PDB file of C-alpha atoms in Angstrom:
ATOM      1  CA  MET A 791    -218.460-104.048  18.616  1.00  0.00           C
ATOM      2  CA  PRO A 792    -216.543-102.228  16.068  1.00  0.00           C
ATOM      3  CA  CYS A 793    -214.890 -98.748  16.618  1.00  0.00           C
ATOM      4  CA  ASN A 794    -216.383 -95.918  14.528  1.00  0.00           C
ATOM      5  CA  PHE A 795    -213.312 -93.648  14.957  1.00  0.00           C
ATOM      6  CA  SER A 796    -210.703 -93.729  12.239  1.00  0.00           C
ATOM      7  CA  LYS A 797    -207.221 -94.395  13.600  1.00  0.00           C
ATOM      8  CA  GLY A 798    -206.096 -90.576  13.454  1.00  0.00           C
ATOM      9  CA  ALA A 799    -209.022 -89.293  15.188  1.00  0.00           C
ATOM     10  CA  GLY A 800    -208.512 -91.828  18.044  1.00  0.00           C
ATOM     11  CA  VAL A 801    -204.821 -90.891  18.378  1.00  0.00           C
ATOM     12  CA  GLU A 802    -205.824 -87.393  18.523  1.00  0.00           C
ATOM     13  CA  ILE A 803    -208.252 -87.785  21.292  1.00  0.00           C
ATOM     14  CA  ILE A 804    -205.802 -89.835  23.406  1.00  0.00           C
ATOM     15  CA  TYR A 805    -203.158 -87.208  22.578  1.00  0.00           C
ATOM     16  CA  ARG A 806    -205.534 -84.514  23.844  1.00  0.00           C
ATOM     17  CA  LYS A 807    -206.408 -86.543  27.013  1.00  0.00           C
ATOM     18  CA  LEU A 808    -202.586 -87.087  27.643  1.00  0.00           C
ATOM     19  CA  LEU A 809    -202.135 -83.266  27.463  1.00  0.00           C
ATOM     20  CA  GLN A 810    -204.795 -82.503  30.025  1.00  0.00           C
ATOM     21  CA  VAL A 811    -203.546 -85.233  32.293  1.00  0.00           C
ATOM     22  CA  ARG A 812    -199.769 -83.967  32.103  1.00  0.00           C
ATOM     23  CA  SER A 813    -201.212 -80.280  32.708  1.00  0.00           C
ATOM     24  CA  CYS A 814    -203.092 -81.634  35.788  1.00  0.00           C
ATOM     25  CA  ILE A 815    -200.074 -83.427  36.941  1.00  0.00           C
ATOM     26  CA  ILE A 816    -197.672 -80.452  36.473  1.00  0.00           C
ATOM     27  CA  VAL A 817    -200.217 -78.244  38.559  1.00  0.00           C
ATOM     28  CA  ALA A 818    -200.650 -80.612  41.261  1.00  0.00           C
ATOM     29  CA  GLY A 819    -196.848 -80.834  41.604  1.00  0.00           C
ATOM     30  CA  VAL A 820    -196.445 -77.223  41.779  1.00  0.00           C
ATOM     31  CA  LEU A 821    -199.236 -77.001  44.339  1.00  0.00           C
ATOM     32  CA  VAL A 822    -197.741 -79.674  46.561  1.00  0.00           C
ATOM     33  CA  GLY A 823    -194.288 -77.923  46.254  1.00  0.00           C
ATOM     34  CA  GLY A 824    -195.781 -74.546  47.281  1.00  0.00           C
ATOM     35  CA  LEU A 825    -197.412 -76.031  50.245  1.00  0.00           C
ATOM     36  CA  PHE A 826    -194.552 -77.991  51.260  1.00  0.00           C
ATOM     37  CA  SER A 827    -192.496 -74.765  51.195  1.00  0.00           C
ATOM     38  CA  SER A 828    -194.993 -72.664  53.248  1.00  0.00           C
ATOM     39  CA  TRP A 829    -195.082 -75.467  55.668  1.00  0.00           C
ATOM     40  CA  VAL A 830    -191.347 -75.494  55.993  1.00  0.00           C
ATOM     41  CA  SER A 831    -191.395 -71.739  56.264  1.00  0.00           C
ATOM     42  CA  ALA A 832    -193.934 -71.842  59.044  1.00  0.00           C
ATOM     43  CA  GLN A 833    -191.731 -74.542  60.890  1.00  0.00           C
ATOM     44  CA  ASN A 834    -188.608 -72.552  60.804  1.00  0.00           C
ATOM     45  CA  GLY A 835    -190.491 -69.240  61.703  1.00  0.00           C
ATOM     46  CA  LEU A 836    -189.211 -67.578  58.514  1.00  0.00           C
ATOM     47  CA  PRO A 837    -190.892 -64.295  57.669  1.00  0.00           C
ATOM     48  CA  GLY A 838    -193.893 -64.095  55.333  1.00  0.00           C
ATOM     49  CA  TYR A 839    -193.173 -61.038  53.503  1.00  0.00           C
ATOM     50  CA  LEU A 840    -189.980 -59.428  51.970  1.00  0.00           C
ATOM     51  CA  VAL A 841    -189.804 -55.761  51.029  1.00  0.00           C
ATOM     52  CA  GLY A 842    -189.354 -55.448  47.282  1.00  0.00           C
ATOM     53  CA  PRO A 843    -188.997 -52.408  44.755  1.00  0.00           C
ATOM     54  CA  GLU A 844    -191.895 -50.142  44.378  1.00  0.00           C
ATOM     55  CA  ASP A 845    -193.216 -50.742  48.075  1.00  0.00           C
ATOM     56  CA  ILE A 846    -193.924 -47.879  50.114  1.00  0.00           C
ATOM     57  CA  LEU A 847    -192.817 -47.992  53.628  1.00  0.00           C
ATOM     58  CA  GLU A 848    -193.896 -45.807  56.549  1.00  0.00           C
ATOM     59  CA  ILE A 849    -190.869 -45.203  58.727  1.00  0.00           C
ATOM     60  CA  SER A 850    -191.021 -43.385  61.987  1.00  0.00           C
ATOM     61  CA  VAL A 851    -188.552 -42.634  64.826  1.00  0.00           C
ATOM     62  CA  TRP A 852    -190.065 -42.367  68.325  1.00  0.00           C
ATOM     63  CA  ARG A 853    -189.863 -38.746  69.750  1.00  0.00           C
ATOM     64  CA  GLU A 854    -188.108 -37.534  66.507  1.00  0.00           C
ATOM     65  CA  GLU A 855    -191.054 -35.939  64.308  1.00  0.00           C
ATOM     66  CA  SER A 856    -188.665 -34.951  61.564  1.00  0.00           C
ATOM     67  CA  LEU A 857    -187.811 -38.568  61.029  1.00  0.00           C
ATOM     68  CA  GLN A 858    -191.304 -39.764  60.360  1.00  0.00           C
ATOM     69  CA  ARG A 859    -192.090 -40.271  56.681  1.00  0.00           C
ATOM     70  CA  GLU A 860    -193.272 -42.466  53.879  1.00  0.00           C
ATOM     71  CA  VAL A 861    -190.509 -43.651  51.605  1.00  0.00           C
ATOM     72  CA  LEU A 862    -190.505 -45.520  48.236  1.00  0.00           C
ATOM     73  CA  VAL A 863    -188.363 -48.574  47.731  1.00  0.00           C
ATOM     74  CA  ARG A 864    -186.509 -47.685  44.656  1.00  0.00           C
ATOM     75  CA  PRO A 865    -186.081 -50.150  41.480  1.00  0.00           C
ATOM     76  CA  ASP A 866    -182.464 -50.836  43.006  1.00  0.00           C
ATOM     77  CA  GLY A 867    -183.906 -51.947  46.158  1.00  0.00           C
ATOM     78  CA  ARG A 868    -182.565 -49.113  48.316  1.00  0.00           C
ATOM     79  CA  ILE A 869    -184.287 -46.314  50.151  1.00  0.00           C
ATOM     80  CA  SER A 870    -183.032 -42.987  51.297  1.00  0.00           C
ATOM     81  CA  PHE A 871    -183.604 -41.784  54.803  1.00  0.00           C
ATOM     82  CA  PRO A 872    -182.297 -38.634  56.764  1.00  0.00           C
ATOM     83  CA  LEU A 873    -179.098 -39.260  58.758  1.00  0.00           C
ATOM     84  CA  VAL A 874    -178.955 -42.686  57.324  1.00  0.00           C
ATOM     85  CA  GLY A 875    -178.374 -42.064  53.669  1.00  0.00           C
ATOM     86  CA  ASP A 876    -179.160 -44.853  51.316  1.00  0.00           C
ATOM     87  CA  LEU A 877    -179.992 -48.310  52.705  1.00  0.00           C
ATOM     88  CA  GLN A 878    -180.580 -51.648  50.864  1.00  0.00           C
ATOM     89  CA  VAL A 879    -183.855 -52.983  51.932  1.00  0.00           C
ATOM     90  CA  ALA A 880    -185.241 -55.228  49.221  1.00  0.00           C
ATOM     91  CA  GLY A 881    -185.255 -58.690  50.264  1.00  0.00           C
ATOM     92  CA  SER A 882    -185.492 -57.875  54.074  1.00  0.00           C
ATOM     93  CA  THR A 883    -188.326 -58.069  56.330  1.00  0.00           C
ATOM     94  CA  PRO A 884    -189.872 -54.962  57.998  1.00  0.00           C
ATOM     95  CA  GLY A 885    -188.174 -56.174  61.429  1.00  0.00           C
ATOM     96  CA  GLU A 886    -184.808 -56.453  59.678  1.00  0.00           C
ATOM     97  CA  ILE A 887    -185.284 -52.849  58.039  1.00  0.00           C
ATOM     98  CA  GLN A 888    -186.036 -51.623  61.878  1.00  0.00           C
ATOM     99  CA  SER A 889    -182.612 -53.156  62.984  1.00  0.00           C
ATOM    100  CA  LYS A 890    -180.775 -51.715  60.209  1.00  0.00           C
ATOM    101  CA  LEU A 891    -182.109 -48.289  60.760  1.00  0.00           C
ATOM    102  CA  SER A 892    -181.661 -48.461  64.517  1.00  0.00           C
ATOM    103  CA  ALA A 893    -178.117 -49.519  64.123  1.00  0.00           C
ATOM    104  CA  ARG A 894    -177.276 -46.512  61.750  1.00  0.00           C
ATOM    105  CA  LEU A 895    -179.385 -43.947  63.834  1.00  0.00           C
ATOM    106  CA  LYS A 896    -177.512 -44.849  67.063  1.00  0.00           C
ATOM    107  CA  LYS A 897    -174.673 -42.634  65.950  1.00  0.00           C
ATOM    108  CA  PHE A 898    -176.963 -39.691  66.157  1.00  0.00           C
ATOM    109  CA  ILE A 899    -179.876 -40.645  68.523  1.00  0.00           C
ATOM    110  CA  PRO A 900    -179.363 -42.635  71.714  1.00  0.00           C
ATOM    111  CA  ASP A 901    -181.440 -45.787  71.683  1.00  0.00           C
ATOM    112  CA  PRO A 902    -183.777 -45.025  68.668  1.00  0.00           C
ATOM    113  CA  VAL A 903    -186.977 -46.685  68.618  1.00  0.00           C
ATOM    114  CA  VAL A 904    -187.963 -47.422  64.910  1.00  0.00           C
ATOM    115  CA  THR A 905    -190.990 -48.587  63.511  1.00  0.00           C
ATOM    116  CA  VAL A 906    -191.375 -49.674  59.799  1.00  0.00           C
ATOM    117  CA  VAL A 907    -194.626 -50.633  58.445  1.00  0.00           C
ATOM    118  CA  VAL A 908    -195.497 -51.556  54.670  1.00  0.00           C
ATOM    119  CA  THR A 909    -198.157 -49.341  53.517  1.00  0.00           C
ATOM    120  CA  LYS A 910    -198.281 -50.533  49.956  1.00  0.00           C
ATOM    121  CA  VAL A 911    -197.012 -53.448  48.174  1.00  0.00           C
ATOM    122  CA  GLY A 912    -195.995 -52.596  44.719  1.00  0.00           C
ATOM    123  CA  GLY A 913    -193.317 -54.988  43.596  1.00  0.00           C
ATOM    124  CA  TYR A 914    -194.984 -58.290  42.948  1.00  0.00           C
ATOM    125  CA  LYS A 915    -194.909 -58.963  39.187  1.00  0.00           C
ATOM    126  CA  ILE A 916    -195.787 -62.446  38.053  1.00  0.00           C
ATOM    127  CA  TYR A 917    -195.376 -63.831  34.321  1.00  0.00           C
ATOM    128  CA  ILE A 918    -197.951 -66.584  33.157  1.00  0.00           C
ATOM    129  CA  ILE A 919    -197.113 -68.658  30.147  1.00  0.00           C
ATOM    130  CA  GLY A 920    -198.131 -71.902  28.674  1.00  0.00           C
ATOM    131  CA  GLN A 921    -201.505 -73.250  27.873  1.00  0.00           C
ATOM    132  CA  VAL A 922    -203.642 -70.527  29.505  1.00  0.00           C
ATOM    133  CA  LYS A 923    -206.191 -68.137  27.960  1.00  0.00           C
ATOM    134  CA  GLN A 924    -204.302 -64.978  28.632  1.00  0.00           C
ATOM    135  CA  SER A 925    -200.588 -65.326  29.138  1.00  0.00           C
ATOM    136  CA  GLY A 926    -198.441 -62.324  30.019  1.00  0.00           C
ATOM    137  CA  GLN A 927    -197.364 -60.083  32.892  1.00  0.00           C
ATOM    138  CA  TYR A 928    -199.498 -59.498  35.878  1.00  0.00           C
ATOM    139  CA  ALA A 929    -199.122 -56.901  38.768  1.00  0.00           C
ATOM    140  CA  VAL A 930    -200.393 -58.411  41.875  1.00  0.00           C
ATOM    141  CA  GLY A 931    -200.302 -56.971  45.460  1.00  0.00           C
ATOM    142  CA  ARG A 932    -199.976 -59.952  47.282  1.00  0.00           C
ATOM    143  CA  TYR A 933    -198.715 -63.610  47.062  1.00  0.00           C
ATOM    144  CA  LEU A 934    -200.810 -65.845  44.773  1.00  0.00           C
ATOM    145  CA  ASP A 935    -200.685 -69.527  44.692  1.00  0.00           C
ATOM    146  CA  VAL A 936    -200.698 -71.406  41.279  1.00  0.00           C
ATOM    147  CA  VAL A 937    -204.575 -71.889  41.138  1.00  0.00           C
ATOM    148  CA  GLN A 938    -205.045 -68.170  41.762  1.00  0.00           C
ATOM    149  CA  ALA A 939    -202.471 -67.273  39.185  1.00  0.00           C
ATOM    150  CA  LEU A 940    -204.141 -69.523  36.764  1.00  0.00           C
ATOM    151  CA  ALA A 941    -207.472 -68.073  37.497  1.00  0.00           C
ATOM    152  CA  LEU A 942    -206.126 -64.568  36.832  1.00  0.00           C
ATOM    153  CA  ALA A 943    -204.781 -65.942  33.359  1.00  0.00           C
ATOM    154  CA  GLY A 944    -208.390 -66.888  32.671  1.00  0.00           C
ATOM    155  CA  GLY A 945    -207.862 -70.669  33.178  1.00  0.00           C
ATOM    156  CA  LEU A 946    -206.269 -73.436  30.998  1.00  0.00           C
ATOM    157  CA  THR A 947    -207.120 -73.643  27.361  1.00  0.00           C
ATOM    158  CA  PRO A 948    -209.048 -76.565  26.356  1.00  0.00           C
ATOM    159  CA  TYR A 949    -206.277 -78.223  24.597  1.00  0.00           C
TER     160      TYR A 949
END
């Protein structure tokens, strides 16, 4: 049975299908990589959240009312806290920040009990480019996987 497509149209259809398959393979590879990374993190007991710029932390020192406050993580990744001064916190877990604050406060308070809670996540910005409907910068308040990011960008373009 003869083919009704001209030679150029057939090549164009095959090219489009190859682009779709390539996009699916790339997305699948990124998803598998992300899942593997999450699995490795879970196996190693690594922390799930690292503090970043624009996050808001609630810091309190037990029995020290003057040392209870909300602080904003500055764009340089530091916070300012009484008796401690400036402290680099971006890239640290809340537990690591507690330890850093306790170590510095020991000079002034015997055995300080410090609590650090992330009350607002403000620093996650992602950039989506490529064959999506709405590429650009997106501010998100939590971790996104690739499929969620693609959905945020309106999905893949048809071609």
